[in-house]
Amino acid sequence: MNRLSSRQRKLVYFVAILLLLIPIFVLGRPASGNSGGGVLAELRRPQGQELGLSEHNLGRVDPTSAAMNLVLLGMRGVAVNLLWMDYIKQQETKNWAQVRSTTESITMLQPHYLQIWRYHGWNMAYNVAAEWDDVRDRYYWIKEGAKFISDGTDHNRFSPELNYEIGRILGQKMGIADEWRVYRKFFNPDGRQYEDVPENEKGDPDPRYRGGVDPELNPDRLDNYLAAQRYYQIANDLEGQGFQQHLMMRHIFRQYPYRCRLDNNGVLNKEGFFGDFVIGEWAQAEKDWIDGYGQERFDTGEGFQVNLELPSEAHYAELARSQGVEVGQVRRMVRSFQNVVNYRYWRTRSLSESEPTTAAAHKLLFEGEELFKRNELTKARTMLVEGLDGLDEVLSKYEDLITEDLTVEEALWGLMLIKKIDELLEKPPTDDLPLTGLWNRHLNDKVPTLQFNFNRRFGGL
Amino acid sequence: MSIETQPFDFLVATGQWAFAVTAFLVLLICGASGLSMMTHGIKGPLLVLRWIPRFPADLLQLSSRRVFAIAQLTFREAIRRKALVVFGMFALLFMFGSWFLDNPNERMELQVKNYISFVLTAITWLLLPVVLLLSCWGLPEDIRNRSLHTVVTKPARKTEIVIGRMLGFSTLMTILVVVMGVTGYVWIDREVAFNLTVYSETIDVDGQETLVEYVDEDEGVTVRVTADDEPTQVTAATSRTALRQENPALYALTERARIQALGRHLVAKRPVLGTISFKGNDGKPAERGVNTGDIWEYRTYIAGGTNWRAIWDFENIRSEVAEDGLLLESSFEAFRTHKGDDIQESLLLQFSLVKVRRSVFRDANDNVVSATAVRKSRDDENAFEATVDGENVAVSRFPVAARDVEVRNNTYVLISDPEVVVLIEEEIRAPLSSFNISEFGENITLLKPQITFYDQESGERKQLGLVEDLVNEQGELRVEVACLDSGQYLGMAQRDLFVRLPSGSFAVGYAKAICGVWMMLGLIVVLGVTASCFLKGPIASLLTFVMLLVGQGFMPFLEKIVGGEVEGGGPLESIIRIVRQINVTDELPENTFYSTIKGIDGFLNQGLFIVKNIVPDFRNFQMDTYVANGFDVPWSQAMAPSIGITLAYLVPCLVVAYYSLSLRELEHK
């Protein structure tokens, strides 16, 4: 039985309310003037000073998103699930209009859930794009994927992962897809390699861009790999500031801005663009690879750090000594890290490509193939042989390259072209061609596969 | 887009309805008699039988004045209950709707679908709870407040109360639907007009075809005008207003192109659909094409560079051919197994127009004889004979319509008698020029009145009249579709190729879709008022909501369960499988226990069968798919079933409502 009178009870309640207000005040006091505010306000401070939890610190504040979340009264998880189920159905039934708007609704409800941005951006660029038959439509959806994630970076401006994903779509998706030649022409019609291409065959096919570039993705009119490099660099900068990425090992993640430059040079060669400009680009790429990426420090997980460019034994010894570990340990880890990112290959490749001899060899092989396609067989054969001679010279200077797929395939392709020309000219087979030793070495592994592709393209049994 | 509907046969549906309603009423009478017998003994059933004539008698003495008075009362009561607050919600949604919808798609043709779907969905889901709650709570509240006594003590009949209620709520609902529908239409029109900043249209300028390309961006407006054999003229202005001031003539031209573009986006196409069949690589008819592994089985594929063909037979085509010919619109889906020789080229396909003669044979007794048994007569080249039951009989040829024929086991057979094989003879074939497809887009082919084509057999160009030479005696035209790219596949469904008649007005198509929403809400009113006659407000709401939920969302699942297509058996069997971890594909042991379980499940399944047939199929009211995809709402496939369903529920609901209200103890709160 309660012995307190009604008035006494009210007083007790009032005191209890006052007591409860104290922790609320301590926790929730807002920041003002010189005062840092309560515990929660401290936690929400701008990024770098504390956890950066407040909405405006994470990225763009979207009133629509906030309104939706308020209206749903904490049921947004359920709503997102339902929307996602709708989305799957819409994609299955190829209802592209609603696919796009449903993704918008999902991200509106959970704008800081990074996986959603990553998944849907990737899905549009890789899966939805593949559903379309016209290459212009495919290009449109690839861009949609990149733009979608770019929108995600507005809401999550400290995410290295989202920037990495944009770089991946612009770089790898556009640069490695079967349609890469077309996509690159669409992406940057101003590229030097397209100077001779008619206006109506290059530039963004969207009528809004009038054959120019899509300003949202490529405002500086760069090649796709160099545009991707910007995003990869932002990702690296954020990662460097302490915003973690959870995609891959750190030394793999941080290589991409440097790799973009290498890939771009490689693709320029594949497009038949050679000369001093590309040689200069390779030299710059080599410098960046060695002096930039090669000097970055990475944790080994064994209590010490390494960088990938250690030119001499003295550097290994110095690195080991400075961290109090054995030289052998350092060497093992450096080797292992280098193997993962194919560090030495790219170093040698960029070094060799920045030499005029290599560029000349590539040019001869490329032009030889072009002549072959135009049925100028004798001239083509001479150029191909000269190209292979040049490549032989490069390989004898940079022996590391002889084990690398791209170089080997280029040489074998050249040999196949010569053999095909001999067959068409009804010449007897010859075994005094340059790099015949390489052919014999790969007779049972690479040659059959490559020959199959060759026959598909140029005919033959 | 997928629209899979069957034409609605009113007579068949009426027959089924009459059967179902009779069965329902008989069951109701039996149930009532049983219950009555428990209370009144042997006299019970007699009492029930005496009650039966009351409803028709009540109905015959219906007074429209009283019904109108009750409807008016209901309407006012609904207004008092702040039903119009829904307008506020609607206004809010439309004021901020564009926040959610603006620019998720940069392509207007995709974005238009979103606008239309949004409006129709918003109207439906805003009004559904209002209408449902009003209709379910009206009568129970009156009973609770005893305000119903003021009505029932007056000379108002029960039927009048029920009909008056339904009419009152329906009037309110109609006003809401009309206001919202008109607002929605204006909103769609304005949104599309506002966001149509890029268009490219060919218009007629002084008899010359002129391409007008218009781009309006933040930086300004650019207009490119290309007339025949003239260089493209590019004009730039800082804004649309500036363009109007600086170059009024060009502005007028862009406005013409703009109106044409708007008309292309907001359109109600009227398709004439054909029947589809396939021809396999072996040249034999096939029911379906190749399965490419697409999990969506709406389309089926034909292999490119082979003998695979998709075949459409269009009926009554003579009346559809206009002066300038016939428009064929197609929307096929490509499936590539390789990227192709030229990676920038879309798949290549070709139409062939074929005149076919489709015949069945009948003997002297008018019995149909399968074409496989028929041969030409030895005596007369134009006569036919067949061997029937070991005897040679003379048979005559009769034409048969495409709709009466289907493919079964690689032969064309009569749908009415699948044992009878139909003879199909190709008389003339005119292959048209090939073209590249625009996937998920519009591909329009104009069939001119005179078809010129290259005849491979003679190696000459030939000309044939579309109607005179290529349409057969039954007025049918056959279109064969071939994919010309080897190793590639072309997917198609029945609606992917149709004869396009001059488009109807978007407003009309939209109005029909709104009409669908109206009928659906009308049915909810009918069900809600009926439920409220024998249940209290919350329970009546729940019952109506469950009917809506099942009829709208779970009908396909219910159909699967009742049709025995769901693996794992009925509810009990499923529970046992889950508990005992038996895979759904594993057979259950054959013993008494499992036989009993299956028996009980069978019984429960019958219950679900009844549920499936009692709950209205609300999917029939969804017409937004048609309008959003730019089609007119067809009468036979969409409007007729909706009207049919609404009317079909009205009569039994009135009966149930009348007797429930008559039997309900109104003093009971």
XYZ file of N, CA and C in Angstrom, chain B residues 166-341:
528
model
N -24.475 2.132 -50.628
C -23.515 1.883 -51.711
C -23.454 3.090 -52.644
N -24.621 3.617 -52.929
C -24.706 4.740 -53.870
C -24.053 5.995 -53.288
N -24.294 6.222 -52.004
C -23.734 7.397 -51.334
C -22.217 7.367 -51.336
N -21.675 6.214 -50.904
C -20.210 6.095 -50.871
C -19.632 6.163 -52.285
N -20.346 5.534 -53.230
C -19.838 5.531 -54.608
C -19.828 6.939 -55.186
N -20.835 7.746 -54.806
C -20.871 9.118 -55.319
C -19.668 9.894 -54.812
N -19.424 9.747 -53.523
C -18.272 10.439 -52.949
C -16.980 9.963 -53.635
N -16.883 8.639 -53.766
C -15.691 8.056 -54.371
C -15.534 8.553 -55.815
N -16.662 8.675 -56.520
C -16.607 9.135 -57.911
C -16.065 10.556 -57.977
N -16.549 11.394 -57.062
C -16.063 12.786 -57.062
C -14.549 12.801 -56.812
N -14.131 12.009 -55.835
C -12.691 11.952 -55.518
C -11.891 11.473 -56.726
N -12.380 10.413 -57.372
C -11.646 9.841 -58.509
C -11.581 10.845 -59.666
N -12.702 11.509 -59.906
C -12.724 12.459 -61.034
C -11.752 13.608 -60.781
N -11.827 14.182 -59.571
C -10.939 15.317 -59.268
C -9.478 14.870 -59.356
N -9.196 13.748 -58.737
C -7.811 13.274 -58.742
C -7.367 12.891 -60.147
N -8.264 12.276 -60.893
C -7.929 11.861 -62.258
C -7.584 13.052 -63.129
N -8.418 14.085 -63.029
C -8.162 15.275 -63.860
C -6.854 15.941 -63.425
N -6.666 16.075 -62.106
C -5.419 16.683 -61.613
C -4.223 15.854 -62.089
N -4.355 14.547 -61.983
C -3.254 13.661 -62.400
C -2.936 13.828 -63.866
N -3.971 13.964 -64.675
C -3.751 14.129 -66.123
C -2.981 15.422 -66.398
N -3.435 16.493 -65.748
C -2.760 17.783 -65.951
C -1.306 17.679 -65.487
N -1.123 17.014 -64.375
C 0.240 16.868 -63.818
C 1.147 16.109 -64.797
N 0.643 14.989 -65.330
C 1.456 14.206 -66.280
C 1.806 15.083 -67.484
N 0.782 15.743 -68.007
C 0.970 16.560 -69.203
C 2.019 17.650 -68.958
N 1.931 18.297 -67.805
C 2.866 19.389 -67.507
C 4.272 18.847 -67.250
N 4.350 17.740 -66.533
C 5.685 17.170 -66.237
C 6.394 16.768 -67.522
N 5.649 16.111 -68.405
C 6.277 15.657 -69.658
C 6.672 16.866 -70.497
N 5.770 17.840 -70.573
C 6.073 19.032 -71.365
C 7.282 19.763 -70.797
N 7.351 19.857 -69.469
C 8.444 20.582 -68.830
C 9.776 19.866 -69.022
N 9.726 18.558 -68.925
C 10.991 17.805 -68.983
C 11.404 17.406 -70.396
N 10.565 17.706 -71.359
C 10.924 17.356 -72.738
C 11.884 18.425 -73.259
N 13.133 18.262 -72.937
C 14.122 19.279 -73.317
C 14.963 18.835 -74.504
N 14.853 17.563 -74.871
C 15.618 17.060 -76.022
C 14.664 16.284 -76.912
N 14.534 16.690 -78.129
C 13.723 15.897 -79.051
C 14.225 16.044 -80.472
N 13.861 15.086 -81.270
C 14.293 15.067 -82.659
C 13.109 14.563 -83.481
N 12.518 15.424 -84.262
C 11.295 15.055 -84.979
C 11.392 15.450 -86.457
N 10.805 14.612 -87.288
C 10.718 14.958 -88.701
C 9.323 15.528 -88.960
N 9.273 16.763 -89.437
C 7.964 17.373 -89.704
C 7.902 17.853 -91.153
N 6.694 18.092 -91.582
C 6.468 18.498 -92.963
C 6.460 20.033 -93.019
N 7.420 20.589 -93.747
C 7.450 22.051 -93.908
C 7.294 22.364 -95.390
N 6.191 22.912 -95.746
C 5.877 23.228 -97.145
C 6.104 22.016 -98.057
N 5.616 20.900 -97.625
C 5.721 19.683 -98.441
C 7.102 19.044 -98.425
N 8.004 19.575 -97.623
C 9.356 19.019 -97.570
C 9.601 18.425 -96.175
N 10.149 17.216 -96.150
C 10.428 16.567 -94.858
C 11.615 17.259 -94.202
N 11.415 17.739 -92.986
C 12.468 18.494 -92.303
C 12.707 17.900 -90.922
N 13.981 17.637 -90.641
C 14.335 17.082 -89.328
C 14.687 18.230 -88.390
N 13.969 18.296 -87.273
C 14.236 19.341 -86.280
C 14.787 18.679 -85.022
N 16.027 19.040 -84.690
C 16.649 18.487 -83.474
C 16.786 19.629 -82.474
N 16.228 19.433 -81.294
C 16.181 20.509 -80.309
C 16.814 20.035 -79.004
N 17.742 20.807 -78.488
C 18.377 20.480 -77.201
C 18.339 21.716 -76.323
N 17.731 21.585 -75.137
C 17.641 22.697 -74.202
C 18.397 22.309 -72.934
N 19.508 22.985 -72.702
C 20.320 22.665 -71.518
C 20.581 23.937 -70.729
N 21.299 23.777 -69.629
C 21.602 24.951 -68.798
C 22.342 26.023 -69.590
N 23.201 25.565 -70.483
C 24.027 26.531 -71.221
C 23.237 27.266 -72.301
N 22.108 26.740 -72.699
C 21.311 27.394 -73.724
C 20.587 26.398 -74.612
N 20.006 26.930 -75.665
C 19.207 26.106 -76.574
C 19.952 25.960 -77.904
N 19.948 24.751 -78.440
C 20.531 24.543 -79.761
C 19.487 23.876 -80.648
N 19.292 24.408 -81.816
C 18.332 23.814 -82.753
C 19.073 23.502 -84.045
N 18.921 22.273 -84.523
C 19.517 21.872 -85.805
C 18.371 21.527 -86.744
N 18.353 22.137 -87.856
C 17.286 21.889 -88.828
C 17.910 21.333 -90.101
N 17.453 20.152 -90.504
C 17.977 19.543 -91.725
C 16.820 19.263 -92.668
N 16.825 19.937 -93.790
C 15.806 19.665 -94.817
C 16.456 18.806 -95.902
N 15.634 18.217 -96.748
C 16.141 17.340 -97.813
C 17.204 18.045 -98.642
N 18.301 17.364 -98.860
C 19.374 17.834 -99.749
C 19.917 19.215 -99.381
N 19.727 19.637 -98.168
C 20.268 20.934 -97.765
C 21.157 20.742 -96.539
N 22.185 21.591 -96.401
C 23.055 21.417 -95.225
C 22.311 21.747 -93.930
N 22.752 21.125 -92.857
C 22.112 21.338 -91.563
C 22.355 22.757 -91.077
N 21.267 23.401 -90.627
C 21.413 24.757 -90.083
C 21.355 24.681 -88.567
N 22.408 25.176 -87.925
C 22.475 25.122 -86.469
C 22.267 26.528 -85.914
N 21.316 26.618 -84.981
C 21.034 27.921 -84.361
C 21.141 27.753 -82.851
N 21.799 28.681 -82.219
C 21.938 28.624 -80.760
C 21.323 29.871 -80.141
N 20.759 29.706 -78.966
C 20.205 30.859 -78.232
C 20.434 30.608 -76.755
N 20.390 31.671 -75.982
C 20.687 31.504 -74.551
C 19.558 30.786 -73.817
N 18.339 30.933 -74.311
C 17.207 30.245 -73.688
C 16.072 30.128 -74.712
N 15.015 29.442 -74.290
C 13.867 29.274 -75.173
C 13.188 30.621 -75.445
N 13.112 31.405 -74.379
C 12.501 32.728 -74.523
C 13.312 33.565 -75.511
N 14.639 33.477 -75.375
C 15.497 34.248 -76.275
C 15.303 33.783 -77.717
N 15.132 32.478 -77.883
C 14.928 31.936 -79.241
C 13.630 32.496 -79.836
N 12.597 32.579 -78.992
C 11.307 33.082 -79.481
C 11.424 34.540 -79.923
N 12.218 35.293 -79.156
C 12.351 36.720 -79.489
C 13.248 36.924 -80.712
N 14.341 36.143 -80.755
C 15.320 36.363 -81.821
C 14.890 35.756 -83.149
N 14.250 34.607 -83.082
C 13.930 33.899 -84.317
C 12.537 33.256 -84.218
N 11.494 34.079 -84.329
C 10.130 33.562 -84.121
C 9.766 32.414 -85.072
N 10.255 32.488 -86.319
C 9.904 31.444 -87.292
C 10.479 30.104 -86.861
N 11.735 30.128 -86.429
C 12.380 28.888 -85.984
C 11.719 28.378 -84.713
N 11.352 29.319 -83.835
C 10.683 28.937 -82.596
C 9.371 28.211 -82.907
N 8.652 28.768 -83.882
C 7.374 28.145 -84.271
C 7.611 26.724 -84.793
N 8.693 26.578 -85.536
C 9.041 25.253 -86.072
C 9.344 24.272 -84.936
N 10.122 24.768 -83.948
C 10.455 23.880 -82.818
C 9.204 23.542 -82.007
N 8.275 24.474 -81.931
C 7.034 24.198 -81.199
C 6.214 23.120 -81.893
N 6.213 23.189 -83.233
C 5.494 22.141 -83.983
C 6.120 20.782 -83.708
N 7.453 20.767 -83.751
C 8.167 19.505 -83.501
C 7.929 19.045 -82.071
N 7.848 20.012 -81.177
C 7.652 19.698 -79.761
C 6.283 19.055 -79.531
N 5.284 19.626 -80.163
C 3.928 19.070 -80.002
C 3.884 17.655 -80.579
N 4.584 17.471 -81.698
C 4.637 16.132 -82.294
C 5.340 15.148 -81.351
N 6.438 15.627 -80.728
C 7.180 14.763 -79.793
C 6.332 14.434 -78.572
N 5.596 15.448 -78.089
C 4.707 15.208 -76.942
C 3.660 14.162 -77.284
N 3.127 14.286 -78.493
C 2.125 13.333 -78.967
C 2.707 11.937 -79.090
N 3.992 11.842 -79.357
C 4.627 10.531 -79.488
C 4.833 9.899 -78.108
N 5.081 10.744 -77.119
C 5.309 10.200 -75.772
C 3.997 9.910 -75.051
N 3.024 10.824 -75.226
C 1.731 10.607 -74.577
C 0.755 10.133 -75.646
N 0.663 8.848 -75.773
C -0.079 8.287 -76.889
C -0.878 7.073 -76.417
N -1.932 6.753 -77.140
C -2.686 5.527 -76.853
C -2.757 4.726 -78.162
N -1.763 3.889 -78.341
C -1.708 3.118 -79.586
C -2.827 2.088 -79.593
N -3.358 1.878 -80.772
C -4.424 0.871 -80.883
C -3.924 -0.281 -81.733
N -3.546 -1.360 -81.112
C -2.975 -2.461 -81.884
C -4.030 -3.467 -82.339
N -3.784 -4.041 -83.506
C -4.578 -5.201 -83.917
C -3.644 -6.392 -83.748
N -3.990 -7.253 -82.816
C -3.090 -8.355 -82.506
C -3.376 -9.561 -83.385
N -2.329 -10.309 -83.651
C -2.488 -11.522 -84.442
C -2.286 -12.751 -83.571
N -2.418 -13.907 -84.176
C -2.100 -15.136 -83.434
C -0.674 -15.529 -83.801
N 0.068 -15.988 -82.821
C 1.475 -16.297 -83.067
C 1.715 -17.806 -83.082
N 2.578 -18.232 -83.973
C 3.060 -19.619 -83.963
C 4.498 -19.584 -84.476
N 5.141 -20.696 -84.479
C 6.555 -20.722 -84.877
C 6.802 -21.811 -85.903
N 7.899 -21.640 -86.610
C 8.344 -22.693 -87.533
C 9.766 -23.046 -87.121
N 10.016 -24.310 -86.891
C 11.323 -24.741 -86.391
C 12.359 -24.847 -87.497
N 13.549 -25.219 -87.100
C 14.639 -25.329 -88.067
C 14.359 -26.417 -89.106
N 13.548 -27.416 -88.709
C 13.208 -28.495 -89.646
C 12.039 -28.103 -90.552
N 11.563 -26.893 -90.439
C 10.472 -26.425 -91.292
C 9.098 -26.789 -90.770
N 9.048 -27.533 -89.653
C 7.738 -27.924 -89.107
C 7.225 -26.864 -88.137
N 5.905 -26.771 -88.001
C 5.367 -25.802 -87.039
C 5.806 -26.145 -85.613
N 5.970 -25.126 -84.805
C 6.373 -25.347 -83.406
C 5.525 -24.466 -82.509
N 5.230 -24.988 -81.301
C 4.394 -24.220 -80.371
C 5.145 -23.042 -79.789
N 6.430 -23.263 -79.520
C 7.261 -22.219 -78.939
C 8.592 -22.188 -79.656
N 9.321 -21.094 -79.462
C 10.639 -21.001 -80.065
C 11.695 -21.647 -79.172
N 12.909 -21.172 -79.300
C 14.028 -21.741 -78.546
C 14.073 -21.072 -77.171
N 14.448 -21.863 -76.153
C 14.616 -21.309 -74.816
C 16.080 -20.905 -74.647
N 16.318 -19.618 -74.429
C 17.709 -19.165 -74.299
C 18.145 -19.092 -72.840
N 17.275 -19.545 -71.954
C 17.637 -19.559 -70.541
C 17.192 -18.310 -69.799
N 16.427 -17.460 -70.465
C 15.917 -16.268 -69.794
C 14.880 -16.715 -68.760
N 15.045 -16.245 -67.517
C 14.113 -16.715 -66.482
C 12.717 -16.146 -66.682
N 12.624 -15.074 -67.428
C 11.312 -14.519 -67.766
C 10.847 -15.209 -69.040
N 9.821 -16.021 -68.911
C 9.437 -16.845 -70.054
C 8.368 -16.197 -70.926
N 8.256 -14.902 -70.819
C 7.252 -14.190 -71.610
C 7.563 -14.319 -73.099
N 8.834 -14.181 -73.437
C 9.216 -14.285 -74.841
C 9.859 -15.623 -75.118
N 9.787 -16.028 -76.364
C 10.467 -17.231 -76.792
C 11.246 -16.847 -78.059
N 12.309 -17.559 -78.356
C 13.291 -17.038 -79.321
C 13.343 -17.851 -80.618
N 13.741 -17.157 -81.687
C 14.041 -17.874 -82.932
C 15.535 -17.705 -83.214
N 16.126 -18.775 -83.719
C 17.570 -18.753 -83.971
C 17.852 -18.039 -85.290
N 18.884 -17.212 -85.283
C 19.224 -16.450 -86.487
C 19.987 -17.295 -87.494
N 19.832 -16.949 -88.765
C 20.551 -17.644 -89.828
C 20.120 -19.082 -90.018
N 18.935 -19.436 -89.495
C 18.423 -20.806 -89.650
C 17.015 -20.724 -90.247
N 16.333 -21.859 -90.243
C 14.959 -21.851 -90.777
C 13.914 -21.434 -89.737
N 14.370 -21.122 -88.534
C 13.410 -20.717 -87.504
C 12.677 -19.444 -87.933
N 11.384 -19.449 -87.776
C 10.576 -18.273 -88.101
C 9.502 -18.104 -87.024
N 9.169 -16.844 -86.770
C 7.991 -16.568 -85.938
C 6.899 -16.130 -86.896
N 5.697 -16.612 -86.666
C 4.622 -16.372 -87.630
C 3.435 -15.698 -86.951
N 3.003 -14.601 -87.539
C 1.795 -13.934 -87.037
C 0.716 -13.991 -88.123
N -0.477 -14.381 -87.713
C -1.614 -14.351 -88.635
C -2.575 -13.268 -88.169
N -2.775 -12.262 -89.022
C -3.693 -11.169 -88.679
C -4.997 -11.364 -89.425
N -6.094 -11.250 -88.684
C -7.409 -11.462 -89.304
C -8.056 -10.126 -89.684
N -9.076 -10.207 -90.498
C -9.873 -9.034 -90.929
C -8.986 -7.864 -91.351
N -7.943 -8.164 -92.080
C -6.940 -7.153 -92.372
C -7.413 -6.188 -93.460
N -8.312 -6.654 -94.309
C -8.766 -5.808 -95.440
C -9.307 -4.477 -94.943
N -10.109 -4.553 -93.864
C -10.739 -3.324 -93.379
C -9.736 -2.398 -92.706
N -8.583 -2.931 -92.334
C -7.606 -2.101 -91.612
C -6.628 -1.384 -92.536
N -6.566 -1.806 -93.794
C -5.583 -1.201 -94.693
C -6.044 0.203 -95.087
N -5.233 1.185 -94.743
C -5.573 2.579 -95.069
C -5.071 2.904 -96.474
N -5.268 4.138 -96.870
C -4.866 4.553 -98.223
C -3.373 4.384 -98.466
N -2.589 4.765 -97.428
C -1.137 4.669 -97.608
C -0.582 3.339 -97.126
N -1.407 2.394 -96.826
C -0.954 1.048 -96.494
C -1.243 0.651 -95.065
N -0.361 -0.161 -94.537
C -0.594 -0.758 -93.214
C 0.671 -0.577 -92.382
N 0.502 -0.136 -91.137
C 1.681 0.039 -90.284
C 1.867 -1.187 -89.404
N 3.071 -1.751 -89.458
C 3.390 -2.874 -88.570
C 4.353 -2.338 -87.517
N 4.033 -2.562 -86.251
C 4.983 -2.142 -85.221
C 5.502 -3.372 -84.485
N 6.792 -3.397 -84.287
C 7.378 -4.559 -83.608
C 8.289 -4.099 -82.482
N 8.465 -4.950 -81.508
C 9.355 -4.658 -80.382
C 9.946 -5.983 -79.914
N 10.988 -6.418 -80.581
C 11.572 -7.717 -80.275
C 12.761 -7.564 -79.335
N 13.163 -8.677 -78.784
C 14.299 -8.647 -77.868
C 15.440 -9.466 -78.462
N 16.630 -8.917 -78.385
C 17.776 -9.621 -78.963
C 18.491 -10.434 -77.899
N 18.969 -11.579 -78.288
C 19.824 -12.371 -77.399
C 21.028 -12.795 -78.219
N 22.192 -12.329 -77.794
C 23.388 -12.594 -78.590
C 24.211 -13.704 -77.956
N 24.699 -14.600 -78.799
C 25.653 -15.581 -78.286
C 27.079 -15.108 -78.581
N 27.205 -14.154 -79.468
C 28.493 -13.502 -79.681
C 28.222 -12.051 -80.071
N 29.253 -11.227 -79.998
C 29.025 -9.804 -80.205
C 28.769 -9.443 -81.669
N 29.019 -10.344 -82.571
C 28.730 -10.071 -83.979
C 29.947 -9.570 -84.727
N 29.868 -9.601 -86.048
C 30.997 -9.172 -86.870
C 31.236 -7.674 -86.709
